[in-house]
Every structure is written in structure tokens, then in C-alpha cells.
Short mmCIF file of C-alpha atoms in Angstrom, two decimals:
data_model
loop_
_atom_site.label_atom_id
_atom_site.label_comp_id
_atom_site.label_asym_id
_atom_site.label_seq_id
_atom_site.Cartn_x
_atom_site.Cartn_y
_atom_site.Cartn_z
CA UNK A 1 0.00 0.00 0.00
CA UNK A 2 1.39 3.15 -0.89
CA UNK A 3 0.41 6.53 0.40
CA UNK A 4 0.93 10.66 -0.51
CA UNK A 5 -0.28 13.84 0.64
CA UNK A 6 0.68 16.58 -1.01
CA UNK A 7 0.19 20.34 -0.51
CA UNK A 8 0.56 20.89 -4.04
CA UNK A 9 -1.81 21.37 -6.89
CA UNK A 10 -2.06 19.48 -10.15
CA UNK A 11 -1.30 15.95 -11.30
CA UNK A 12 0.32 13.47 -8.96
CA UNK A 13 1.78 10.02 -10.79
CA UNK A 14 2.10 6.75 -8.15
CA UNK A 15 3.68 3.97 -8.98
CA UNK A 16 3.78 0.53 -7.75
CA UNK A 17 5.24 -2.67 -9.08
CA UNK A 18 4.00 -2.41 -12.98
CA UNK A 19 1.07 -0.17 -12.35
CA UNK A 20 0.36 3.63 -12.48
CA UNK A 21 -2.31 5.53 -10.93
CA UNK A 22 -2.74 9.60 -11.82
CA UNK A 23 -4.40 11.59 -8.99
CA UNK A 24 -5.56 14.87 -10.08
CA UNK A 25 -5.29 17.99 -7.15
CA UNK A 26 -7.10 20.72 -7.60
CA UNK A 27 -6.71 21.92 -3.92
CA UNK A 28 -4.08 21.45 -1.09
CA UNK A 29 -4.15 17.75 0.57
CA UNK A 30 -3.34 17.32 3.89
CA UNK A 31 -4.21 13.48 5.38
CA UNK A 32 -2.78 10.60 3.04
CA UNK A 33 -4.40 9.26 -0.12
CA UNK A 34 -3.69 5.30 0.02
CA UNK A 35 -3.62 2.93 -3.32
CA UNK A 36 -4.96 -0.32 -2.25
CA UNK A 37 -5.76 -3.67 -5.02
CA UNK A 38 -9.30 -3.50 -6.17
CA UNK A 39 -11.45 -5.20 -8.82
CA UNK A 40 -12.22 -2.74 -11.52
CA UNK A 41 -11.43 -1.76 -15.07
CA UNK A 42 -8.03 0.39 -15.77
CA UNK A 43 -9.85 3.74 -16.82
CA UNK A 44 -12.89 3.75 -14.60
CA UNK A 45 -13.58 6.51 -12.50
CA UNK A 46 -14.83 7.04 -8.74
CA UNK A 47 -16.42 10.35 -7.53
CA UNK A 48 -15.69 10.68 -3.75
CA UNK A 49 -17.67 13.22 -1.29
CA UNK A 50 -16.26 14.19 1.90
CA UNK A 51 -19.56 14.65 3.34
CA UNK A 52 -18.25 16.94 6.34
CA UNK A 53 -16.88 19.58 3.96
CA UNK A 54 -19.28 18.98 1.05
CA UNK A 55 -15.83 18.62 -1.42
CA UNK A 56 -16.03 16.77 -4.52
CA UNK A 57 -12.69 14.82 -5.44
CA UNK A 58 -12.15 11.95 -8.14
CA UNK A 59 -9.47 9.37 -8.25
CA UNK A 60 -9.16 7.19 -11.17
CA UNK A 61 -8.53 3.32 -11.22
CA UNK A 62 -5.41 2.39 -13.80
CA UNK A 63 -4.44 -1.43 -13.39
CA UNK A 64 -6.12 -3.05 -10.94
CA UNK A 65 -5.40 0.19 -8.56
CA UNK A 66 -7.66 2.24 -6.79
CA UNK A 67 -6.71 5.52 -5.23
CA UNK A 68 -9.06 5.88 -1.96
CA UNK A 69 -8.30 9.28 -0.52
CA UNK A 70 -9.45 10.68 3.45
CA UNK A 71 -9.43 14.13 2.15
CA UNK A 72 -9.93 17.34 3.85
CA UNK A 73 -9.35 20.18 1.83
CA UNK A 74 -9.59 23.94 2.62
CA UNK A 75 -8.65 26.54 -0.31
CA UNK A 76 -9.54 29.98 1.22
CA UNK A 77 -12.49 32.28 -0.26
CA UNK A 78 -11.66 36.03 -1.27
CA UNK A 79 -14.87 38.55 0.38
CA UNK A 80 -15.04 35.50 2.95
CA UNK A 81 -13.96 34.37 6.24
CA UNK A 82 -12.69 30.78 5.80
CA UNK A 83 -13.24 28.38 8.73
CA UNK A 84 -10.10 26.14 9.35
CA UNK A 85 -8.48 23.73 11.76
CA UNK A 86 -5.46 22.39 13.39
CA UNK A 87 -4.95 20.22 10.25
CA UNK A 88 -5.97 22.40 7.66
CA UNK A 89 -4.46 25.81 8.68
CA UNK A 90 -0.95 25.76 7.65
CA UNK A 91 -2.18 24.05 4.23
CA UNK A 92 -4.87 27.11 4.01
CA UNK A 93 -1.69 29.77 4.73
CA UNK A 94 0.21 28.23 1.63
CA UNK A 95 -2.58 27.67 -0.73
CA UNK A 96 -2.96 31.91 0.25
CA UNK A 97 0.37 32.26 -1.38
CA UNK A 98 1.58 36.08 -0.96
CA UNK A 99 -1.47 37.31 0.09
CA UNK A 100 -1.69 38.86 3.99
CA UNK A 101 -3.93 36.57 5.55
CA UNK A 102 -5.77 37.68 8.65
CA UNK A 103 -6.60 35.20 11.41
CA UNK A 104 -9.50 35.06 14.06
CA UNK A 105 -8.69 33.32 16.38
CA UNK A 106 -11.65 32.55 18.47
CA UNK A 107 -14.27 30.47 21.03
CA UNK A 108 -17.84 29.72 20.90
CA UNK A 109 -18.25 30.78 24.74
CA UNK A 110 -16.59 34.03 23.95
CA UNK A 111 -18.56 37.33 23.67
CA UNK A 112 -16.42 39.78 22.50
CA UNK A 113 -15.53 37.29 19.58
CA UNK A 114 -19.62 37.13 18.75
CA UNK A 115 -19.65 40.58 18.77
CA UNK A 116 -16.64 41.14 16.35
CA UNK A 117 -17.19 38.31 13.94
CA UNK A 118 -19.77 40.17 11.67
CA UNK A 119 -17.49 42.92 11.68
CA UNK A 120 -14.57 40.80 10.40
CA UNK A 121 -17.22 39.21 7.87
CA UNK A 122 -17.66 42.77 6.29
CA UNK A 123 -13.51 43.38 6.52
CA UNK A 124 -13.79 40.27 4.48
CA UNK A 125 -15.53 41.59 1.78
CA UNK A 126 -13.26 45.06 1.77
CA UNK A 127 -10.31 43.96 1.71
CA UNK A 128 -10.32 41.40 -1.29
CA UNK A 129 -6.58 41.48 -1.79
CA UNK A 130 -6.72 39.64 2.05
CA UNK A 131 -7.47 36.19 3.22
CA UNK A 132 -9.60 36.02 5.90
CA UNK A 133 -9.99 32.67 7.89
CA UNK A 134 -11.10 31.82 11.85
CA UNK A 135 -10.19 29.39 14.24
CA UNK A 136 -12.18 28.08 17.08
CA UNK A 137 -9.68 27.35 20.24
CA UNK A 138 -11.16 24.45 21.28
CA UNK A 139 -9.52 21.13 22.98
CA UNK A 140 -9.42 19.86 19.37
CA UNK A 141 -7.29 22.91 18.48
CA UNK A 142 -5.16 23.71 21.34
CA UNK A 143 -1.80 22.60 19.99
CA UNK A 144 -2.38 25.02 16.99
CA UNK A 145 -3.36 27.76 19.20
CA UNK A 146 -0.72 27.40 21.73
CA UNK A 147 2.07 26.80 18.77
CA UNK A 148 0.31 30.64 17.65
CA UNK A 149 0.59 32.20 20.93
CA UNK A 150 -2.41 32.65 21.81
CA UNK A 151 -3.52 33.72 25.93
CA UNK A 152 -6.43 35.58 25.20
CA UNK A 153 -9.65 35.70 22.51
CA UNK A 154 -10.45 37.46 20.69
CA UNK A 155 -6.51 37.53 19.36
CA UNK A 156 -6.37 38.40 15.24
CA UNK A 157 -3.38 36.98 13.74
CA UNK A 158 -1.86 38.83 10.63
CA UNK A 159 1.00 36.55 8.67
CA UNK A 160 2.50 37.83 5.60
CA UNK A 161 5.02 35.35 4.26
CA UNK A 162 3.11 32.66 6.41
CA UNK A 163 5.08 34.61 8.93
CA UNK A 164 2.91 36.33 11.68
CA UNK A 165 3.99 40.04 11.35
CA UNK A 166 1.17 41.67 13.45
CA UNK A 167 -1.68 40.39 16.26
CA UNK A 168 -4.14 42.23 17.75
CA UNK A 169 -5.56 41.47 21.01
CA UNK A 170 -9.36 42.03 22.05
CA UNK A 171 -12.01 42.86 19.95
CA UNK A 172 -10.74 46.40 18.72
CA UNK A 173 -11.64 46.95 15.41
CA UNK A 174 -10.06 49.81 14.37
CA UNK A 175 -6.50 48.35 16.18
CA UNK A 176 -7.43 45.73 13.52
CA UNK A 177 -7.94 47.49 10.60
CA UNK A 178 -5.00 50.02 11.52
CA UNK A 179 -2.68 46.68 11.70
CA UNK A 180 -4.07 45.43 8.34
CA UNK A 181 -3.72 48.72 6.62
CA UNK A 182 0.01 48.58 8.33
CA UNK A 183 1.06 45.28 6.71
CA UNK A 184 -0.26 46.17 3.25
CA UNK A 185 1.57 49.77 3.14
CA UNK A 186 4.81 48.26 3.91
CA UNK A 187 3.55 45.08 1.25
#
């Protein structure tokens, strides 16, 4: 059984023994994709749906080979605020490229973070040379939120570089949009 993940996009060729499988990317992996020996046709295609993030992915069957994929895929949305996780954060920071991306980091307990979030929604939709995305600090979370820093919520995160180059602390909008409009002058 061979295996990949890749945070690349476009056409990934596996080989094993005398077979070949092709697995077309059209967003950043993270998780593995595993060949394992099935009964099928070389050719024949299987549609996938990862019904907890409603993406559609295909892997095709070449000789005897079918590529069976745990996928979880984020690809961040300009004029939105893109939800992401401990697993699917750093992938969501490359897939960004050289855009300033501007974090939330927040909890569902928190009121100050209710209270900012349609504000940030509406930033979202300004800014459309910035990636927005949010990240609940839960238990599930914690080692991504400790390995950011983060003591208090809300705390806004702004990487450039997928380096962090700016945080604000607190729910201070204009502190926010000050920092953003910072990072982009000096862009």
C-alpha cells in the first residue's frame, strides 16, 4: 500500500510494481491518499464526497489500482472568512500564497468574539486582496493555538510570508484594521 499527501496542486503520478495511478489535485491535501488492489477496469472513475466539507474529489482506477483518498481540503475564499483547523491551517496559509492573511482566532463561549465576527465578515468583503480565515480554540485545536501564541480571545493573527507580522488582542476593530492597513503599506 502506498500513500501521498501533497500540498501541491495538479497531477500526482504513483507507482507501484508495474502499475500507475494519476491523482488529479485541484486543492491542497493534507491526510494521506492510500492505493490499495481493487477489482475494476483500468480507466474507470470514482467520484468521492467528503460529506463533512461537502468537497467533490475523483481518483481514477489504472491497473487493478484504486486511489481511496481521506481528504480534507480547505482553499480559502476572497470577500469570505474561511473556517479552518489544526490540520488544515498551515495548508490554508500556503494555498494563500503572498497574500496577507488575517486570522481570528476565536471560542464559541466568547462574547467579544460574537460581537466582532460580523465585523470581520464585512472586513472580508473590503479587503479582497486579504485572506480572511477563523479558528475556534477548542480542545481539538489547542496545539495550533498554543504553537500561535495565543492567551487571550479574541486575538487576530496577521502573517505575511506565512510569517505572523502583526496580532491584535481584544475585539478592537479599528487596532485591527489600523494593523491590516500597516502590513499592506509596507507590502
Amino acid at each position: 500500500m502506498a500513500a501521498v499527501s501533497s500540498p501541491q496542486i495538479g497531477t500526482i503520478q504513483l507507482t507501484r510494481s508495474s502499475a500507475c495511478c494519476s491523482l488529479n489535485i485541484d486543492q491542497p491535501i493534507t491526510g494521506s491518499v492510500q492505493l490499495k488492489k481493487c477489482k475494476g477496469w483500468p480507466g474507470q472513475s470514482l467520484k468521492q464526497h467528503n460529506s463533512s466539507l461537502g468537497f467533490r474529489n475523483q481518483a481514477r482506477r489504472q491497473s487493478g489500482f484504486l486511489a481511496r483518498a481521506s481528504l480534507e481540503t480547505v482553499a480559502p475564499t476572497i470577500g469570505k472568512v474561511t473556517e479552518v483547523g489544526k490540520d488544515t491551517f498551515w495548508p490554508a496559509v500556503n494555498a494563500a500564497g503572498d497574500k496577507i492573511v488575517v486570522l481570528d482566532m476565536y471560542t464559541q463561549w466568547c462574547g467579544p468574539c460574537k460581537i466582532i465576527a460580523p465585523k470581520v465578515e464585512q472586513l472580508s468583503e473590503k479587503y479582497s486582496d486579504v485572506v480572511f480565515m477563523k479558528l475556534d480554540c477548542n480542545i481539538e485545536n489547542k496545539p495550533l493555538a498554543k504553537e500561535l501564541g495565543v492567551r487571550v480571545v479574541p486575538t487576530f493573527k496577521i502573517l505575511k510570508g506565512k510569517k505572523v507580522v502583526k496580532e491584535v488582542t481584544g475585539a478592537k476593530l479599528d487596532d485591527l484594521v489600523q494593523a491590516i492597513e500597516t502590513v499592506k503599506a509596507s507590502s
